Amino acid sequence: MTILVTERLRLRPATIDDVNAFHAVLSNVEATRYWSTPPHRTLEQSRAWVEAMIATPADEGVEFVVELEGRAVGKAGFFRLPEIGFILHPSAWGRGLAREALVALIDHVLATRDLPTVIADVDPRNTRSLRLLEGLGFRRTGYRARTYRLDDGWADSVDLALDRRTWTSRADP
Ligand SMILES: CC(C)(COP(=O)(O)OP(=O)(O)OC[C@H]1O[C@@H](n2cnc3c(N)ncnc32)[C@H](O)[C@@H]1OP(=O)(O)O)[C@@H](O)C(=O)NCCC(=O)NCCS
């Protein structure tokens, strides 16, 4: 069992006891505004989501619960390598916690997997995520229209990529 410890966070594998904490995140309208699925309406949806996270095959993904002061506040990982995914409860936004989690996560995945690049797929309106990823060295590689059908219409995707060399040679660890 891999646990990543940063200055303020603990990244650990999910357990079924995380269902309530993830329901708080995944039912939150603000947190899921640019997520690939609408906000969860039932605890059962969040239970199925956590079960899928726990069952992620090790050769396909690597997923971590992000814990702050002993409480699960979100997740960071790769449901399907090499695509990164992350979400935090809005109460944890604006403190550099997502950045702190992603630095540890990317360090870990590049140290343990033979990946030339890590990729991301972000809604162009999701400025917080774009700022976070571009601040970490991700570069835009493409744009695809109408990739996700949401409650209020179609969303587009900005594709981004971070290559191993950019990460290992960055000046700002
Ligand atoms: C994407 C998401 C994780 C980003 O959260 P975030 O808190 O904005 O991200 P960061 O960790 O980079 O924090 C940056 C903010 O913390 C502030 N900050 C405070 N202390 C900081 C520190 N020590 N280091 C860095 N930033 C710090 C920055 O100034 C910035 O503030 P701002 O939001 O007022 O500009 C969050 O918005 C989220 O969960 N969104 C919903 C899910 C989602 O869209 N996921 C992506 C799908 S592809």
PDB file of C-alpha atoms and ligand atoms in Angstrom:
ATOM      1  CA  MET A   1       0.000   0.000   0.000  1.00  0.00           C
ATOM      2  CA  THR A   2       1.563   3.259  -1.116  1.00  0.00           C
ATOM      3  CA  ILE A   3       1.055   6.398   0.957  1.00  0.00           C
ATOM      4  CA  LEU A   4       2.448   9.742  -0.140  1.00  0.00           C
ATOM      5  CA  VAL A   5       3.063  12.336   2.560  1.00  0.00           C
ATOM      6  CA  THR A   6       3.531  16.027   1.757  1.00  0.00           C
ATOM      7  CA  GLU A   7       3.902  19.068   3.978  1.00  0.00           C
ATOM      8  CA  ARG A   8       0.144  19.351   4.604  1.00  0.00           C
ATOM      9  CA  LEU A   9      -1.405  16.271   2.990  1.00  0.00           C
ATOM     10  CA  ARG A  10      -1.539  12.520   3.097  1.00  0.00           C
ATOM     11  CA  LEU A  11      -2.353  10.686  -0.143  1.00  0.00           C
ATOM     12  CA  ARG A  12      -3.577   7.159   0.521  1.00  0.00           C
ATOM     13  CA  PRO A  13      -5.633   4.426  -1.155  1.00  0.00           C
ATOM     14  CA  ALA A  14      -9.432   4.691  -0.936  1.00  0.00           C
ATOM     15  CA  THR A  15     -11.590   2.528   1.303  1.00  0.00           C
ATOM     16  CA  ILE A  16     -15.342   2.069   1.358  1.00  0.00           C
ATOM     17  CA  ASP A  17     -15.424   4.285   4.468  1.00  0.00           C
ATOM     18  CA  ASP A  18     -14.663   7.209   2.149  1.00  0.00           C
ATOM     19  CA  VAL A  19     -18.137   7.122   0.568  1.00  0.00           C
ATOM     20  CA  ASN A  20     -19.633   9.931   2.669  1.00  0.00           C
ATOM     21  CA  ALA A  21     -16.627  12.197   2.173  1.00  0.00           C
ATOM     22  CA  PHE A  22     -16.698  11.641  -1.599  1.00  0.00           C
ATOM     23  CA  HIS A  23     -20.428  12.192  -1.708  1.00  0.00           C
ATOM     24  CA  ALA A  24     -19.835  15.615  -0.157  1.00  0.00           C
ATOM     25  CA  VAL A  25     -17.415  16.373  -3.010  1.00  0.00           C
ATOM     26  CA  LEU A  26     -19.235  14.712  -5.918  1.00  0.00           C
ATOM     27  CA  SER A  27     -22.657  16.106  -5.031  1.00  0.00           C
ATOM     28  CA  ASN A  28     -21.220  19.617  -4.773  1.00  0.00           C
ATOM     29  CA  VAL A  29     -22.366  21.766  -7.695  1.00  0.00           C
ATOM     30  CA  GLU A  30     -19.296  23.999  -7.653  1.00  0.00           C
ATOM     31  CA  ALA A  31     -16.805  21.111  -7.476  1.00  0.00           C
ATOM     32  CA  THR A  32     -18.469  19.236 -10.364  1.00  0.00           C
ATOM     33  CA  ARG A  33     -19.205  22.230 -12.618  1.00  0.00           C
ATOM     34  CA  TYR A  34     -16.576  21.082 -15.152  1.00  0.00           C
ATOM     35  CA  TRP A  35     -16.418  17.430 -14.108  1.00  0.00           C
ATOM     36  CA  SER A  36     -17.199  14.757 -16.704  1.00  0.00           C
ATOM     37  CA  THR A  37     -20.465  13.802 -14.989  1.00  0.00           C
ATOM     38  CA  PRO A  38     -23.254  15.854 -13.309  1.00  0.00           C
ATOM     39  CA  PRO A  39     -23.312  16.192  -9.498  1.00  0.00           C
ATOM     40  CA  HIS A  40     -24.205  12.959  -7.733  1.00  0.00           C
ATOM     41  CA  ARG A  41     -27.768  12.963  -6.480  1.00  0.00           C
ATOM     42  CA  THR A  42     -27.615   9.811  -4.354  1.00  0.00           C
ATOM     43  CA  LEU A  43     -25.163   8.238  -1.941  1.00  0.00           C
ATOM     44  CA  GLU A  44     -25.400   5.082  -4.058  1.00  0.00           C
ATOM     45  CA  GLN A  45     -23.829   6.907  -7.017  1.00  0.00           C
ATOM     46  CA  SER A  46     -20.910   7.919  -4.807  1.00  0.00           C
ATOM     47  CA  ARG A  47     -20.631   4.394  -3.390  1.00  0.00           C
ATOM     48  CA  ALA A  48     -20.350   2.966  -6.936  1.00  0.00           C
ATOM     49  CA  TRP A  49     -17.772   5.632  -7.785  1.00  0.00           C
ATOM     50  CA  VAL A  50     -15.623   4.794  -4.707  1.00  0.00           C
ATOM     51  CA  GLU A  51     -15.952   1.069  -5.459  1.00  0.00           C
ATOM     52  CA  ALA A  52     -14.668   1.686  -8.997  1.00  0.00           C
ATOM     53  CA  MET A  53     -11.797   3.748  -7.572  1.00  0.00           C
ATOM     54  CA  ILE A  54     -10.862   0.929  -5.171  1.00  0.00           C
ATOM     55  CA  ALA A  55     -11.108  -1.652  -7.964  1.00  0.00           C
ATOM     56  CA  THR A  56      -8.862   0.260 -10.399  1.00  0.00           C
ATOM     57  CA  PRO A  57      -6.416  -2.374 -11.712  1.00  0.00           C
ATOM     58  CA  ALA A  58      -2.830  -1.459 -10.794  1.00  0.00           C
ATOM     59  CA  ASP A  59      -1.684  -1.797 -14.397  1.00  0.00           C
ATOM     60  CA  GLU A  60      -4.383   0.640 -15.580  1.00  0.00           C
ATOM     61  CA  GLY A  61      -4.448   3.349 -12.945  1.00  0.00           C
ATOM     62  CA  VAL A  62      -3.251   4.712  -9.629  1.00  0.00           C
ATOM     63  CA  GLU A  63      -5.693   6.591  -7.431  1.00  0.00           C
ATOM     64  CA  PHE A  64      -5.245   8.399  -4.111  1.00  0.00           C
ATOM     65  CA  VAL A  65      -7.584   9.927  -1.569  1.00  0.00           C
ATOM     66  CA  VAL A  66      -6.314  13.376  -0.583  1.00  0.00           C
ATOM     67  CA  GLU A  67      -6.445  13.731   3.191  1.00  0.00           C
ATOM     68  CA  LEU A  68      -6.075  17.054   5.013  1.00  0.00           C
ATOM     69  CA  GLU A  69      -5.841  17.021   8.806  1.00  0.00           C
ATOM     70  CA  GLY A  70      -7.126  13.435   8.845  1.00  0.00           C
ATOM     71  CA  ARG A  71     -10.159  14.122   6.638  1.00  0.00           C
ATOM     72  CA  ALA A  72     -10.687  13.059   3.032  1.00  0.00           C
ATOM     73  CA  VAL A  73     -11.137  16.246   0.977  1.00  0.00           C
ATOM     74  CA  GLY A  74     -10.846  14.824  -2.536  1.00  0.00           C
ATOM     75  CA  LYS A  75      -8.813  12.669  -4.857  1.00  0.00           C
ATOM     76  CA  ALA A  76      -5.816  12.870  -7.141  1.00  0.00           C
ATOM     77  CA  GLY A  77      -4.731  10.129  -9.467  1.00  0.00           C
ATOM     78  CA  PHE A  78      -4.971   8.398 -12.777  1.00  0.00           C
ATOM     79  CA  PHE A  79      -8.149   6.404 -13.271  1.00  0.00           C
ATOM     80  CA  ARG A  80      -6.717   5.396 -16.642  1.00  0.00           C
ATOM     81  CA  LEU A  81      -3.011   6.038 -17.061  1.00  0.00           C
ATOM     82  CA  PRO A  82      -1.599   8.360 -18.347  1.00  0.00           C
ATOM     83  CA  GLU A  83      -4.570  10.756 -17.852  1.00  0.00           C
ATOM     84  CA  ILE A  84      -4.478  12.701 -14.610  1.00  0.00           C
ATOM     85  CA  GLY A  85      -7.648  13.499 -12.658  1.00  0.00           C
ATOM     86  CA  PHE A  86      -8.239  15.473  -9.465  1.00  0.00           C
ATOM     87  CA  ILE A  87     -11.027  17.040  -7.481  1.00  0.00           C
ATOM     88  CA  LEU A  88     -11.096  18.720  -4.077  1.00  0.00           C
ATOM     89  CA  HIS A  89     -14.012  19.969  -2.013  1.00  0.00           C
ATOM     90  CA  PRO A  90     -14.300  23.755  -2.526  1.00  0.00           C
ATOM     91  CA  SER A  91     -13.561  24.274   1.189  1.00  0.00           C
ATOM     92  CA  ALA A  92      -9.998  23.146   0.338  1.00  0.00           C
ATOM     93  CA  TRP A  93      -9.521  25.412  -2.693  1.00  0.00           C
ATOM     94  CA  GLY A  94      -7.326  28.509  -2.789  1.00  0.00           C
ATOM     95  CA  ARG A  95      -4.545  27.205  -0.527  1.00  0.00           C
ATOM     96  CA  GLY A  96      -2.243  25.487  -3.012  1.00  0.00           C
ATOM     97  CA  LEU A  97      -3.331  22.050  -1.786  1.00  0.00           C
ATOM     98  CA  ALA A  98      -4.139  20.677  -5.238  1.00  0.00           C
ATOM     99  CA  ARG A  99      -0.743  21.754  -6.460  1.00  0.00           C
ATOM    100  CA  GLU A 100       0.906  20.109  -3.446  1.00  0.00           C
ATOM    101  CA  ALA A 101      -0.984  16.862  -4.107  1.00  0.00           C
ATOM    102  CA  LEU A 102      -0.193  16.842  -7.837  1.00  0.00           C
ATOM    103  CA  VAL A 103       3.529  17.428  -7.298  1.00  0.00           C
ATOM    104  CA  ALA A 104       3.681  14.340  -5.049  1.00  0.00           C
ATOM    105  CA  LEU A 105       1.458  12.347  -7.414  1.00  0.00           C
ATOM    106  CA  ILE A 106       3.428  13.159 -10.571  1.00  0.00           C
ATOM    107  CA  ASP A 107       6.750  12.510  -8.808  1.00  0.00           C
ATOM    108  CA  HIS A 108       5.371   9.142  -7.724  1.00  0.00           C
ATOM    109  CA  VAL A 109       3.913   8.084 -11.061  1.00  0.00           C
ATOM    110  CA  LEU A 110       6.992   9.041 -13.043  1.00  0.00           C
ATOM    111  CA  ALA A 111       9.232   7.234 -10.532  1.00  0.00           C
ATOM    112  CA  THR A 112       7.187   4.032 -10.639  1.00  0.00           C
ATOM    113  CA  ARG A 113       5.833   3.860 -14.210  1.00  0.00           C
ATOM    114  CA  ASP A 114       7.557   3.941 -17.532  1.00  0.00           C
ATOM    115  CA  LEU A 115       5.523   6.864 -18.907  1.00  0.00           C
ATOM    116  CA  PRO A 116       6.961   9.374 -21.391  1.00  0.00           C
ATOM    117  CA  THR A 117       4.121  11.828 -20.742  1.00  0.00           C
ATOM    118  CA  VAL A 118       1.206  12.543 -18.442  1.00  0.00           C
ATOM    119  CA  ILE A 119      -1.902  13.985 -20.092  1.00  0.00           C
ATOM    120  CA  ALA A 120      -5.006  15.934 -19.047  1.00  0.00           C
ATOM    121  CA  ASP A 121      -8.400  16.736 -20.555  1.00  0.00           C
ATOM    122  CA  VAL A 122      -9.880  19.971 -19.194  1.00  0.00           C
ATOM    123  CA  ASP A 123     -13.026  21.968 -19.973  1.00  0.00           C
ATOM    124  CA  PRO A 124     -11.802  25.311 -21.438  1.00  0.00           C
ATOM    125  CA  ARG A 125     -13.968  27.178 -18.887  1.00  0.00           C
ATOM    126  CA  ASN A 126     -12.190  25.397 -16.012  1.00  0.00           C
ATOM    127  CA  THR A 127      -9.672  28.163 -15.427  1.00  0.00           C
ATOM    128  CA  ARG A 128      -8.569  26.917 -11.983  1.00  0.00           C
ATOM    129  CA  SER A 129      -7.543  23.548 -13.400  1.00  0.00           C
ATOM    130  CA  LEU A 130      -5.850  25.077 -16.431  1.00  0.00           C
ATOM    131  CA  ARG A 131      -3.906  27.484 -14.198  1.00  0.00           C
ATOM    132  CA  LEU A 132      -2.866  24.632 -11.919  1.00  0.00           C
ATOM    133  CA  LEU A 133      -1.731  22.333 -14.738  1.00  0.00           C
ATOM    134  CA  GLU A 134       0.022  24.999 -16.794  1.00  0.00           C
ATOM    135  CA  GLY A 135       1.763  26.184 -13.615  1.00  0.00           C
ATOM    136  CA  LEU A 136       3.116  22.657 -13.235  1.00  0.00           C
ATOM    137  CA  GLY A 137       4.487  22.645 -16.797  1.00  0.00           C
ATOM    138  CA  PHE A 138       1.648  21.079 -18.785  1.00  0.00           C
ATOM    139  CA  ARG A 139       1.392  22.421 -22.356  1.00  0.00           C
ATOM    140  CA  ARG A 140      -1.737  22.623 -24.504  1.00  0.00           C
ATOM    141  CA  THR A 141      -1.649  20.022 -27.280  1.00  0.00           C
ATOM    142  CA  GLY A 142      -5.131  20.220 -28.778  1.00  0.00           C
ATOM    143  CA  TYR A 143      -8.766  21.265 -28.604  1.00  0.00           C
ATOM    144  CA  ARG A 144     -11.777  19.035 -29.154  1.00  0.00           C
ATOM    145  CA  ALA A 145     -15.347  20.303 -29.453  1.00  0.00           C
ATOM    146  CA  ARG A 146     -18.387  18.660 -27.844  1.00  0.00           C
ATOM    147  CA  THR A 147     -16.597  15.909 -25.930  1.00  0.00           C
ATOM    148  CA  TYR A 148     -18.899  15.704 -22.878  1.00  0.00           C
ATOM    149  CA  ARG A 149     -22.657  15.982 -22.647  1.00  0.00           C
ATOM    150  CA  LEU A 150     -23.532  17.771 -19.397  1.00  0.00           C
ATOM    151  CA  ASP A 151     -26.879  18.786 -17.865  1.00  0.00           C
ATOM    152  CA  ASP A 152     -26.662  22.226 -19.487  1.00  0.00           C
ATOM    153  CA  GLY A 153     -25.328  21.186 -22.919  1.00  0.00           C
ATOM    154  CA  TRP A 154     -22.079  20.072 -24.493  1.00  0.00           C
ATOM    155  CA  ALA A 155     -18.605  20.775 -23.129  1.00  0.00           C
ATOM    156  CA  ASP A 156     -15.346  20.967 -25.091  1.00  0.00           C
ATOM    157  CA  SER A 157     -11.922  19.654 -24.088  1.00  0.00           C
ATOM    158  CA  VAL A 158      -8.509  21.267 -23.953  1.00  0.00           C
ATOM    159  CA  ASP A 159      -5.861  18.544 -24.205  1.00  0.00           C
ATOM    160  CA  LEU A 160      -2.660  19.052 -22.243  1.00  0.00           C
ATOM    161  CA  ALA A 161       0.528  17.070 -21.817  1.00  0.00           C
ATOM    162  CA  LEU A 162       3.520  17.118 -19.497  1.00  0.00           C
ATOM    163  CA  ASP A 163       6.585  15.230 -20.622  1.00  0.00           C
ATOM    164  CA  ARG A 164       8.962  13.488 -18.295  1.00  0.00           C
ATOM    165  CA  ARG A 165      11.902  15.652 -19.309  1.00  0.00           C
ATOM    166  CA  THR A 166      10.028  18.899 -18.578  1.00  0.00           C
ATOM    167  CA  TRP A 167       9.101  17.564 -15.142  1.00  0.00           C
ATOM    168  CA  THR A 168      12.510  16.292 -14.132  1.00  0.00           C
ATOM    169  CA  SER A 169      14.287  19.447 -15.323  1.00  0.00           C
ATOM    170  CA  ARG A 170      11.882  21.991 -13.845  1.00  0.00           C
ATOM    171  CA  ALA A 171      13.451  24.709 -11.722  1.00  0.00           C
ATOM    172  CA  ASP A 172      10.557  25.005  -9.225  1.00  0.00           C
ATOM    173  CA  PRO A 173      10.221  21.678  -7.405  1.00  0.00           C
TER     174      PRO A 173
HETATM  175  C1  LIG B   1      -8.883  22.081  -9.841  1.00  0.00           C
HETATM  176  C2  LIG B   1      -8.820  22.330  -8.359  1.00  0.00           C
HETATM  177  C3  LIG B   1      -8.324  21.089  -7.649  1.00  0.00           C
HETATM  178  C4  LIG B   1      -7.862  23.508  -8.150  1.00  0.00           C
HETATM  179  O1  LIG B   1      -7.891  23.919  -6.787  1.00  0.00           O
HETATM  180  P1  LIG B   1      -7.072  25.219  -6.361  1.00  0.00           P
HETATM  181  O2  LIG B   1      -7.137  25.320  -4.910  1.00  0.00           O
HETATM  182  O3  LIG B   1      -7.529  26.380  -7.180  1.00  0.00           O
HETATM  183  O4  LIG B   1      -5.633  24.850  -6.863  1.00  0.00           O
HETATM  184  P2  LIG B   1      -4.173  25.138  -6.304  1.00  0.00           P
HETATM  185  O5  LIG B   1      -3.765  24.096  -5.348  1.00  0.00           O
HETATM  186  O6  LIG B   1      -3.308  25.328  -7.505  1.00  0.00           O
HETATM  187  O7  LIG B   1      -4.305  26.497  -5.502  1.00  0.00           O
HETATM  188  C5  LIG B   1      -4.190  27.728  -6.171  1.00  0.00           C
HETATM  189  C6  LIG B   1      -4.715  28.824  -5.280  1.00  0.00           C
HETATM  190  O8  LIG B   1      -4.163  28.675  -3.972  1.00  0.00           O
HETATM  191  C7  LIG B   1      -3.480  29.899  -3.636  1.00  0.00           C
HETATM  192  N1  LIG B   1      -2.389  29.524  -2.709  1.00  0.00           N
HETATM  193  C8  LIG B   1      -2.394  29.785  -1.386  1.00  0.00           C
HETATM  194  N2  LIG B   1      -1.333  29.244  -0.826  1.00  0.00           N
HETATM  195  C9  LIG B   1      -0.625  28.637  -1.794  1.00  0.00           C
HETATM  196  C10 LIG B   1       0.570  27.891  -1.817  1.00  0.00           C
HETATM  197  N3  LIG B   1       1.265  27.647  -0.697  1.00  0.00           N
HETATM  198  N4  LIG B   1       1.010  27.380  -3.000  1.00  0.00           N
HETATM  199  C11 LIG B   1       0.324  27.590  -4.144  1.00  0.00           C
HETATM  200  N5  LIG B   1      -0.856  28.296  -4.173  1.00  0.00           N
HETATM  201  C12 LIG B   1      -1.306  28.807  -3.002  1.00  0.00           C
HETATM  202  C13 LIG B   1      -3.080  30.470  -4.967  1.00  0.00           C
HETATM  203  O9  LIG B   1      -2.819  31.851  -4.865  1.00  0.00           O
HETATM  204  C14 LIG B   1      -4.342  30.193  -5.763  1.00  0.00           C
HETATM  205  O10 LIG B   1      -5.338  31.076  -5.317  1.00  0.00           O
HETATM  206  P3  LIG B   1      -6.508  31.643  -6.265  1.00  0.00           P
HETATM  207  O11 LIG B   1      -7.446  30.490  -6.443  1.00  0.00           O
HETATM  208  O12 LIG B   1      -7.126  32.731  -5.474  1.00  0.00           O
HETATM  209  O13 LIG B   1      -5.843  32.078  -7.539  1.00  0.00           O
HETATM  210  C15 LIG B   1     -10.196  22.683  -7.795  1.00  0.00           C
HETATM  211  O14 LIG B   1     -10.635  23.876  -8.388  1.00  0.00           O
HETATM  212  C16 LIG B   1     -11.222  21.587  -8.056  1.00  0.00           C
HETATM  213  O15 LIG B   1     -11.308  20.617  -7.323  1.00  0.00           O
HETATM  214  N6  LIG B   1     -12.041  21.782  -9.109  1.00  0.00           N
HETATM  215  C17 LIG B   1     -13.114  20.856  -9.416  1.00  0.00           C
HETATM  216  C18 LIG B   1     -12.658  19.573 -10.044  1.00  0.00           C
HETATM  217  C19 LIG B   1     -12.040  19.757 -11.398  1.00  0.00           C
HETATM  218  O16 LIG B   1     -12.466  20.604 -12.163  1.00  0.00           O
HETATM  219  N7  LIG B   1     -11.038  18.919 -11.653  1.00  0.00           N
HETATM  220  C20 LIG B   1     -10.315  18.921 -12.889  1.00  0.00           C
HETATM  221  C21 LIG B   1     -10.942  18.081 -13.896  1.00  0.00           C
HETATM  222  S1  LIG B   1      -9.879  17.966 -15.316  1.00  0.00           S
END
